[in-house]
Coordinates of N, CA and C in Angstrom, one line a residue:
X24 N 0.8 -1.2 0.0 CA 0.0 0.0 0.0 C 0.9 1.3 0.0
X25 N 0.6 2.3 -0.9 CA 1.3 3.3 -0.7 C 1.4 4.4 0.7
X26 N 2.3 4.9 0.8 CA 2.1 6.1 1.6 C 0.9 6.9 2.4
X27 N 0.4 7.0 1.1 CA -0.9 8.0 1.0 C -2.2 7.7 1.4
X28 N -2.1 5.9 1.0 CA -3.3 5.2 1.1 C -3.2 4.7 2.5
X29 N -2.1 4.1 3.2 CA -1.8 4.0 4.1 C -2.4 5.2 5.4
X30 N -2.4 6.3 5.1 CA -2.8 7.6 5.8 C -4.2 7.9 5.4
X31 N -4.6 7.3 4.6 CA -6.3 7.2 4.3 C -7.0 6.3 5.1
X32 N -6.5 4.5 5.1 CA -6.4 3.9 6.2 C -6.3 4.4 7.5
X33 N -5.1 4.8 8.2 CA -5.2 4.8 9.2 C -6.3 6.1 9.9
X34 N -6.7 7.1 9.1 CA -7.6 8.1 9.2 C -8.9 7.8 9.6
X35 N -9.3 6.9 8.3 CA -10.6 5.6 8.7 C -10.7 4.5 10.0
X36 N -9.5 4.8 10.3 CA -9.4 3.8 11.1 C -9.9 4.7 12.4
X37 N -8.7 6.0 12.6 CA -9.2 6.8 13.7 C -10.9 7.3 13.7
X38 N -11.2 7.8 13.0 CA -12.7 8.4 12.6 C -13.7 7.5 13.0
X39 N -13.8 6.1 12.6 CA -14.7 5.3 12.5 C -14.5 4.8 14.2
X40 N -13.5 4.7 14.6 CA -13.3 4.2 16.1 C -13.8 5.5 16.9
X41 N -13.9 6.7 16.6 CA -14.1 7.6 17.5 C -15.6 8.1 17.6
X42 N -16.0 8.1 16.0 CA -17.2 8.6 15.4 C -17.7 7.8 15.4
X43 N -17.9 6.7 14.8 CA -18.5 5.6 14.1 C -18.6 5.9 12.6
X44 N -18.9 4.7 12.0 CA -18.8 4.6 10.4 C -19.8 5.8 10.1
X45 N -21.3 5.7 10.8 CA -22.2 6.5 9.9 C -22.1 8.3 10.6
X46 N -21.2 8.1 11.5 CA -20.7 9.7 12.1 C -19.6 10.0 11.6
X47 N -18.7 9.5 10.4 CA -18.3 9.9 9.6 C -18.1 10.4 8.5
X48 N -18.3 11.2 8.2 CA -18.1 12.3 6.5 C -17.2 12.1 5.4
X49 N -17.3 12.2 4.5 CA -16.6 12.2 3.2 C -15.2 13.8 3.6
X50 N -16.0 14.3 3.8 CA -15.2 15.7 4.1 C -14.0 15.6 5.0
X51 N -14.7 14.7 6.4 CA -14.2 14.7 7.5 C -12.7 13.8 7.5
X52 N -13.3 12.9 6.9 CA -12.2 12.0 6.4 C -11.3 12.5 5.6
X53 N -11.2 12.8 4.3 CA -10.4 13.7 3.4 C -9.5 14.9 4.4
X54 N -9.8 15.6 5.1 CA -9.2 16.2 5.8 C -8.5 16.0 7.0
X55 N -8.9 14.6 7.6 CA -8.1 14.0 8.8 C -7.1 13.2 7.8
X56 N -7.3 12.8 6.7 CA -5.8 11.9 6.3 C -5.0 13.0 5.2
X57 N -5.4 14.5 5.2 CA -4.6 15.6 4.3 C -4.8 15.7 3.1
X58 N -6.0 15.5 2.8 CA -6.3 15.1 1.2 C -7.7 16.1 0.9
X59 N -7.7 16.4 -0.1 CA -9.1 16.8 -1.1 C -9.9 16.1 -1.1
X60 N -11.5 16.1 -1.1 CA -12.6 14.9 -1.2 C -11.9 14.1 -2.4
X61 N -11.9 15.0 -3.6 CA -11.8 14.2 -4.9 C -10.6 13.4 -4.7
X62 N -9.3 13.4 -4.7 CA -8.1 13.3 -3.9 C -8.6 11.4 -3.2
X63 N -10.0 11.5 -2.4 CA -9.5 10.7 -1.1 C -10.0 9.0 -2.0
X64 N -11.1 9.3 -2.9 CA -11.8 8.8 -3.3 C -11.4 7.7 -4.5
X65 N -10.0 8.2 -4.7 CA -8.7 7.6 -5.8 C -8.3 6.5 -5.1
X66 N -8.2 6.7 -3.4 CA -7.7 6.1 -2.7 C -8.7 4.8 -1.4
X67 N -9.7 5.2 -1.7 CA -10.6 3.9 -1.0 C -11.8 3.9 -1.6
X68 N -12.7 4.2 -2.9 CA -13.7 3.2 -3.5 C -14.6 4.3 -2.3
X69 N -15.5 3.5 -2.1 CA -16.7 3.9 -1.3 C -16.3 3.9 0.5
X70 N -17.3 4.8 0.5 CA -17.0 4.6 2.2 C -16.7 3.0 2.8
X71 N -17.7 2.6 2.2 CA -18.4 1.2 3.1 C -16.7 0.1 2.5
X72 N -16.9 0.2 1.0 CA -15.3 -0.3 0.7 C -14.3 -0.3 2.0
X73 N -14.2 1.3 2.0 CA -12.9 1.4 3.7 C -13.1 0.4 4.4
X74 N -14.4 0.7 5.3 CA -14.8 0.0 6.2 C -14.4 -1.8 6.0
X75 N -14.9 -1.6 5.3 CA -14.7 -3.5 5.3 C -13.3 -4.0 4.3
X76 N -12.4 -2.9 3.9 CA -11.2 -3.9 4.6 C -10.6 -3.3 5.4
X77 N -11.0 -2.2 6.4 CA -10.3 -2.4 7.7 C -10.3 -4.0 8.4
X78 N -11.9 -4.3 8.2 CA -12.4 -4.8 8.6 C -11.5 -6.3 8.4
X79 N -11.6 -6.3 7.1 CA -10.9 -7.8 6.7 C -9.4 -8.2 6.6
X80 N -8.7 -7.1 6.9 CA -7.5 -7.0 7.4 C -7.1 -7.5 8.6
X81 N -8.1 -7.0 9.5 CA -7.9 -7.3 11.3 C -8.4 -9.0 10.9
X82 N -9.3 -9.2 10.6 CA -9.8 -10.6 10.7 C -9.2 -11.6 10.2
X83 N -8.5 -11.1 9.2 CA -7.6 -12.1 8.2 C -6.3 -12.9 8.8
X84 N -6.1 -11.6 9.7 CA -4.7 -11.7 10.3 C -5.1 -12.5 11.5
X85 N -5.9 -12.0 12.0 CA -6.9 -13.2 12.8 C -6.6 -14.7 12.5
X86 N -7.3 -14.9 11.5 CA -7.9 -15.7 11.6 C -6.1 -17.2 11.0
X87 N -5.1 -16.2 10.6 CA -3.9 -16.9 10.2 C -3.5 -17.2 11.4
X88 N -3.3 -16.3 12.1 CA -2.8 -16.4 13.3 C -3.2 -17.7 14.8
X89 N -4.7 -18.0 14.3 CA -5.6 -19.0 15.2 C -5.0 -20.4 14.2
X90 N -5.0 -20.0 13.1 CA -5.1 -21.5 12.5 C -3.3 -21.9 12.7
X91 N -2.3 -20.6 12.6 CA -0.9 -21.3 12.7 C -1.0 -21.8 14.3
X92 N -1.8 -21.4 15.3 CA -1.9 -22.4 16.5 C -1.8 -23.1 16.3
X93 N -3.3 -23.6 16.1 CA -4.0 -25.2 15.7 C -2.7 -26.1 14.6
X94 N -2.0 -25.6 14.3 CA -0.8 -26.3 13.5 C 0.4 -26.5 14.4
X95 N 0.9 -25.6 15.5 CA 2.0 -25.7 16.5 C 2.0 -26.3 17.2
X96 N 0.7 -26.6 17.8 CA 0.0 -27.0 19.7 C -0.5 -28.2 19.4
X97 N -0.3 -29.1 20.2 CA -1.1 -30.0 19.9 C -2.3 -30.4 21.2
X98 N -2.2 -30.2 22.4 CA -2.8 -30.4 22.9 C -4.0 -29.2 23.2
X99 N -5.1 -29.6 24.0 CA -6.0 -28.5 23.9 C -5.6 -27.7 24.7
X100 N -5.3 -27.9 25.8 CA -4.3 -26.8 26.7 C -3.7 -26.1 26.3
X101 N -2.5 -26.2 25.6 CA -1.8 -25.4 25.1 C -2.2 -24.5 23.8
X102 N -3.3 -25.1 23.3 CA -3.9 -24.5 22.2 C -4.9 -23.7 22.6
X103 N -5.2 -23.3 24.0 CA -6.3 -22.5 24.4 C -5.4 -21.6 24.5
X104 N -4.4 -21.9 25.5 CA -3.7 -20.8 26.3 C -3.0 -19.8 25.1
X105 N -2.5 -20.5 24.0 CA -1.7 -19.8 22.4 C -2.8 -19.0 22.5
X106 N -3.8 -19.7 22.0 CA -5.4 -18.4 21.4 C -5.3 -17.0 22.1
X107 N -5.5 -17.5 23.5 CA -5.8 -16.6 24.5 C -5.0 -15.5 24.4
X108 N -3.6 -15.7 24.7 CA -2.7 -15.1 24.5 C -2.5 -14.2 23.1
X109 N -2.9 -15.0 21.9 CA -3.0 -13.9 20.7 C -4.1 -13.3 20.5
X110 N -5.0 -13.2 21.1 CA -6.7 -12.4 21.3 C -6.0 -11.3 21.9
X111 N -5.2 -11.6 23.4 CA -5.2 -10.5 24.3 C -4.1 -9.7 23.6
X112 N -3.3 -9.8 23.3 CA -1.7 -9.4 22.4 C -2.5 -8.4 21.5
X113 N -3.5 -9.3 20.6 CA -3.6 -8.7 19.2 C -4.2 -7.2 19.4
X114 N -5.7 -7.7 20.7 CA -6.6 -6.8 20.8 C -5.9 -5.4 21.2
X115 N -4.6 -5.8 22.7 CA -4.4 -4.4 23.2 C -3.5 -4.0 22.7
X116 N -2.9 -4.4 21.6 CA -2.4 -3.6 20.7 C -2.5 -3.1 19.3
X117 N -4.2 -3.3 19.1 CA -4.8 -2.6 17.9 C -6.3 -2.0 18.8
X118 N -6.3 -1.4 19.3 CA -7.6 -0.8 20.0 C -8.5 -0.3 18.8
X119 N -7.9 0.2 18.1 CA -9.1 1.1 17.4 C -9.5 0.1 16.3
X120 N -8.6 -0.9 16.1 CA -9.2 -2.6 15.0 C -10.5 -2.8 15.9
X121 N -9.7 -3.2 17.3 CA -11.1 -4.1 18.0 C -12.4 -3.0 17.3
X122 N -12.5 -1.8 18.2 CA -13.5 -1.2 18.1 C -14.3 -0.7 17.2
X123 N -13.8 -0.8 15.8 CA -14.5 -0.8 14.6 C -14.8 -2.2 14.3
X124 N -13.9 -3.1 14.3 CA -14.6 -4.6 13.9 C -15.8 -4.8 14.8
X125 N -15.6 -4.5 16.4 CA -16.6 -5.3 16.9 C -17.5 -4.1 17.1
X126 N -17.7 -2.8 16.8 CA -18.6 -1.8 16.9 C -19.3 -1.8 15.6
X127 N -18.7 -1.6 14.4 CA -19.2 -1.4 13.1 C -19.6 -2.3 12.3
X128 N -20.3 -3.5 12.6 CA -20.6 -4.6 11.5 C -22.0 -4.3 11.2
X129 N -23.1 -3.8 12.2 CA -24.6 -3.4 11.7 C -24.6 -2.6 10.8
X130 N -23.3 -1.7 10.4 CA -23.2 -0.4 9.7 C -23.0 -0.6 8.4
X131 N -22.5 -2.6 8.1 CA -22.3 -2.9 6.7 C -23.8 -3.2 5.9
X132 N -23.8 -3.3 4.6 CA -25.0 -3.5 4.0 C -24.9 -5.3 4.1
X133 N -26.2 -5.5 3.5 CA -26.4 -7.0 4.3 C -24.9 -8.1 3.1
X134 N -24.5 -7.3 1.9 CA -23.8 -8.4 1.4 C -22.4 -8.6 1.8
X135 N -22.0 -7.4 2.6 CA -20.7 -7.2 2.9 C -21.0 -7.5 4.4
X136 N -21.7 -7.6 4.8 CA -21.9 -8.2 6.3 C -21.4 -9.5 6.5
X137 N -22.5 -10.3 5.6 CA -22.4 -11.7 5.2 C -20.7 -12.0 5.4
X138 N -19.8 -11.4 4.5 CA -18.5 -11.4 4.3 C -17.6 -11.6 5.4
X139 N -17.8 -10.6 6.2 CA -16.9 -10.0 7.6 C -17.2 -10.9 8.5
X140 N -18.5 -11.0 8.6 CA -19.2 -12.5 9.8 C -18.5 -13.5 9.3
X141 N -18.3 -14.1 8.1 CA -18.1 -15.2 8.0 C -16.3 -15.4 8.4
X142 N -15.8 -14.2 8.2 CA -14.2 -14.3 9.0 C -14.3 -14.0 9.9
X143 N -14.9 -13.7 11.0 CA -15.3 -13.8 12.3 C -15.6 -15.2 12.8
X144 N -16.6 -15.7 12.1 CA -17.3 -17.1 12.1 C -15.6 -18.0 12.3
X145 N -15.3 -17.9 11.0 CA -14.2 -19.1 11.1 C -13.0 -18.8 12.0
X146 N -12.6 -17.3 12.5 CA -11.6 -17.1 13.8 C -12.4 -18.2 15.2
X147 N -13.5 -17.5 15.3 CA -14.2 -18.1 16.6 C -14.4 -19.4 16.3
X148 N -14.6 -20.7 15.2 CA -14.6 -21.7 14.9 C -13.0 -22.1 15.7
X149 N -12.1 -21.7 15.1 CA -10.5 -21.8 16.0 C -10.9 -22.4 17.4
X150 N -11.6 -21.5 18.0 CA -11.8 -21.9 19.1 C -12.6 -22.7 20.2
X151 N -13.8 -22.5 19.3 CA -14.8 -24.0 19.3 C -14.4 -25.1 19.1
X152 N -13.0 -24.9 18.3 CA -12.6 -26.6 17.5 C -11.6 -27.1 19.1
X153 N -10.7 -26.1 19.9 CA -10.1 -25.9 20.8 C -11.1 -26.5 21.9
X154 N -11.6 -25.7 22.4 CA -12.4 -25.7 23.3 C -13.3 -27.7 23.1
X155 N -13.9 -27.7 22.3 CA -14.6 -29.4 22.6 C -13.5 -30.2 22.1
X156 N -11.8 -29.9 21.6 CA -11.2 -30.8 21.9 C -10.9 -31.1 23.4
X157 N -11.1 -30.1 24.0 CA -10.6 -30.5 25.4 C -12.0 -30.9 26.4
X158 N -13.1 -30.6 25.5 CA -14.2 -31.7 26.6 C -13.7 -33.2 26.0
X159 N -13.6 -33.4 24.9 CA -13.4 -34.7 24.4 C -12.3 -35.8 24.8
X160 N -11.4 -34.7 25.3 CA -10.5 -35.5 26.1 C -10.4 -35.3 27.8
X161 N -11.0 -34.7 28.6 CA -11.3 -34.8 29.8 C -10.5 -33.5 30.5
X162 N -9.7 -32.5 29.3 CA -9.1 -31.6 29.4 C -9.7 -30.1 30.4
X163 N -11.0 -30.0 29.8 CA -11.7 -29.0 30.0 C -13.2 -29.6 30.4
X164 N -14.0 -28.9 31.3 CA -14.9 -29.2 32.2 C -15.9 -27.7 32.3
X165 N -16.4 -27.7 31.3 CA -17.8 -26.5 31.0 C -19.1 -26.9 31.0
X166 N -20.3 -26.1 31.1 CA -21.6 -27.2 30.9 C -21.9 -26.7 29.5
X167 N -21.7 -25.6 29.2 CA -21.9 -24.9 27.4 C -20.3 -24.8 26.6
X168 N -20.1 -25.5 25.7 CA -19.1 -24.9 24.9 C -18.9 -23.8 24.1
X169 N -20.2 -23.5 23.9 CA -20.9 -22.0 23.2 C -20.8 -20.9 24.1
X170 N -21.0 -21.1 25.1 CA -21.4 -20.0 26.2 C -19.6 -19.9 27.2
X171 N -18.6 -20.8 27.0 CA -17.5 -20.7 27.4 C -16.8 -19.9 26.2
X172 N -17.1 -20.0 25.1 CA -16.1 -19.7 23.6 C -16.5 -18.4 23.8
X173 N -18.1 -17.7 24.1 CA -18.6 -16.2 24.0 C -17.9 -15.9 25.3
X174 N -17.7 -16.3 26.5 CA -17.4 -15.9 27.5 C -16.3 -15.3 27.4
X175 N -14.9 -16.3 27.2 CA -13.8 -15.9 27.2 C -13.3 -15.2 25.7
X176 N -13.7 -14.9 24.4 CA -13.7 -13.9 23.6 C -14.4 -12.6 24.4
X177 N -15.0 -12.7 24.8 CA -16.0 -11.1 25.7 C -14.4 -10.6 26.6
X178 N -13.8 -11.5 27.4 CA -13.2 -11.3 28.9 C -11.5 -10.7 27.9
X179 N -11.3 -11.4 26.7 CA -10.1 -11.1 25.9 C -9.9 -10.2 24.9
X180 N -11.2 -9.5 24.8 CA -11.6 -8.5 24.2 C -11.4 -7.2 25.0
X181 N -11.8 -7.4 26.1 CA -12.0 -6.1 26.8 C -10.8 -5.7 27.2
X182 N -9.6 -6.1 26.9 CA -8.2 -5.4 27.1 C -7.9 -4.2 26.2
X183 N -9.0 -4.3 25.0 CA -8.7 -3.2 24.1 C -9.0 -1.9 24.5
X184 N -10.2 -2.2 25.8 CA -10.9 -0.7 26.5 C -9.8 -0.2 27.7
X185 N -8.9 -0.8 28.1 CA -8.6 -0.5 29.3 C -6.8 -0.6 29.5
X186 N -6.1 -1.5 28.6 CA -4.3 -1.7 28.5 C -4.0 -0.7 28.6
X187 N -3.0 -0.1 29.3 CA -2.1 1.0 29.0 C -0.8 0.4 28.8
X188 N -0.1 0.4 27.7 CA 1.0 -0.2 27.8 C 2.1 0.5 28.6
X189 N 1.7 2.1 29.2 CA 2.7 2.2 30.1 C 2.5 1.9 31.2
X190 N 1.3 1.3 31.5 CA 0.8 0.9 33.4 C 2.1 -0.1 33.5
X191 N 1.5 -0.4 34.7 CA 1.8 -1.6 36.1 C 2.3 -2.8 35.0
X192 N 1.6 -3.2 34.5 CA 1.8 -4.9 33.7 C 1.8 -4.6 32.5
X193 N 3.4 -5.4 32.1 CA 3.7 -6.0 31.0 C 2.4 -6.4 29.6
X194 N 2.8 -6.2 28.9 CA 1.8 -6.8 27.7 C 2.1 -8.7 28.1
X195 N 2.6 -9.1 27.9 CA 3.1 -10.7 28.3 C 2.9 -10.7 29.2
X196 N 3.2 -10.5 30.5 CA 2.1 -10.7 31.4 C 1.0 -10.8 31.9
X197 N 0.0 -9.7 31.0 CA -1.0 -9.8 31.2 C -1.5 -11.0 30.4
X198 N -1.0 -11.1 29.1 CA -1.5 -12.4 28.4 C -1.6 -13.7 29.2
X199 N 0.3 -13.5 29.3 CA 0.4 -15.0 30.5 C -1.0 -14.8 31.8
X200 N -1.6 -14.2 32.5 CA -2.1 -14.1 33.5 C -3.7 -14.3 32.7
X201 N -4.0 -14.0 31.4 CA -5.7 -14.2 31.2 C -5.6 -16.1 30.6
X202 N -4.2 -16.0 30.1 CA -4.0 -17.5 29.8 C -4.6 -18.3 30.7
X203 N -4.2 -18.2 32.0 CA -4.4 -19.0 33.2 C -5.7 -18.3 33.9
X204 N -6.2 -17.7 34.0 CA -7.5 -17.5 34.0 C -8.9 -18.3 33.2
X205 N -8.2 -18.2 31.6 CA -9.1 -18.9 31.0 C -9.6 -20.6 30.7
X206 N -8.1 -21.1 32.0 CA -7.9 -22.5 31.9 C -9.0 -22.5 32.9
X207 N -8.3 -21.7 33.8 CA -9.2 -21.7 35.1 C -11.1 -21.6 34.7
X208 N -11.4 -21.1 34.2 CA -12.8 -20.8 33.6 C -13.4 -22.5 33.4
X209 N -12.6 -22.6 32.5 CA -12.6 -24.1 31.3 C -12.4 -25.4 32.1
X210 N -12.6 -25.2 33.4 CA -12.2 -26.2 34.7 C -10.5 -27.0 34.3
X211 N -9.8 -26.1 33.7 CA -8.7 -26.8 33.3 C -7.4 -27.2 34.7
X212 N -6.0 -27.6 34.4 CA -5.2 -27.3 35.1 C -4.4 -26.1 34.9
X213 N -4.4 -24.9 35.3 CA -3.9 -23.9 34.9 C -2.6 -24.0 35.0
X214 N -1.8 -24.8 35.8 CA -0.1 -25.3 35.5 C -0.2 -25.7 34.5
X215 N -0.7 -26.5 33.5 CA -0.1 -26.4 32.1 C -0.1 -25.7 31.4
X216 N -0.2 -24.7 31.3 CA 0.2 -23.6 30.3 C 1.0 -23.5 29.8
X217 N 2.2 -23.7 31.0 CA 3.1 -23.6 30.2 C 3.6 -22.1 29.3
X218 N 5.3 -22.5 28.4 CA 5.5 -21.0 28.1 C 5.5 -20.6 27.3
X219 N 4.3 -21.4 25.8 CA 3.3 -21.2 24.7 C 3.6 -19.8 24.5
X220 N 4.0 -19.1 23.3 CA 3.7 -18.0 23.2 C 3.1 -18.1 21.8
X221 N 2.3 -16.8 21.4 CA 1.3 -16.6 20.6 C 2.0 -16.5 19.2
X222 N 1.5 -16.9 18.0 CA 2.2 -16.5 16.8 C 2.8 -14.7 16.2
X223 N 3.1 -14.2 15.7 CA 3.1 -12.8 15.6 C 2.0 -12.0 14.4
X224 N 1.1 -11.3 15.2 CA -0.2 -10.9 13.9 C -0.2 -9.4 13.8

């Protein structure tokens, strides 16, 4: 991506996370990334275009990132605790991804929706496949596998509202520590964790 486009990007990125997609302007945008309306429109197609490959960028990278787990890890332990750790990594250090992916999807039209859900769908499949490997082997101890997968996506999500990377804790720290939380959730043994670290996304 060029320069330019790159700064049209990241423009959309800030506007849409602050404003939201439909409290954003043609104008408003052209002028937060230094550009002329006519100018901006060379550079991302339609609004909703932006939007959804912000959209499909974050997800994509996502969703590479869950599957090179499932390729490293073999057991479900270690393949939760990987996840966990690249949810929490990815999220608190793209805040304004989380908050347009998981704020702005009502805001697509229904065929571009379909699209974005369905790379969503198959990240959180990652973890469904994870998660009832380890009922199937006596690993993990939940009464919903549905209601543990929303659970711990909700609990690994929310580091995007609140990380400061200059606070108290470490980015790896905090990973390592929701790791072992999320065993703990999963009736797991939180000693295996282990020193799994997440792929890089």
């Amino acid at each position: 991506m060029t320069p330019t486009g790159e700064r049209v990007r990241r423009a959309a990125l800030e506007l849409f996370a602050e404003r939201g997609f439909h409290g954003t302007g043609i104008r408003q945008l052209a002028e937060h990334a230094g550009l002329s309306s006519a100018t901006l429109y060379h550079y991302m197609g339609t609004k909703e275009d932006l939007l959804v490959e912000l959209m499909r960028a974050s997800l994509e990278r996502l969703v590479a990132a869950a599957d090179d787990v499932l390729v490293h890890h073999a057991g479900a332990t270690a393949r939760l605790g990987a996840l966990v750790r690249l949810h929490v990594t990815s999220h608190a250090e793209r805040p304004l991804e989380t908050r347009v992916v998981d704020d702005e999807v009502h805001a697509l039209s229904p065929e571009r929706r379909h699209e974005v859900v369905a790379l969503r769908d198959r990240y959180e499949a990652a973890w469904q496949q994870v998660i009832d490997q380890g009922l199937a082997t006596g690993a993990f101890s939940v009464e919903s596998a549905a209601v543990a997968r929303r659970a711990l996506l909700e609990m690994c999500s929310g580091v995007a509202r609140w990380f400061d990377p200059a606070g108290p804790v470490a980015l790896a720290d905090l990973a390592d520590q929701y790791a072992v939380l999320a065993l703990r959730l999963l009736g797991a043994d939180a000693r295996r964790v282990g020193g799994d670290t997440p792929p890089p996304v």
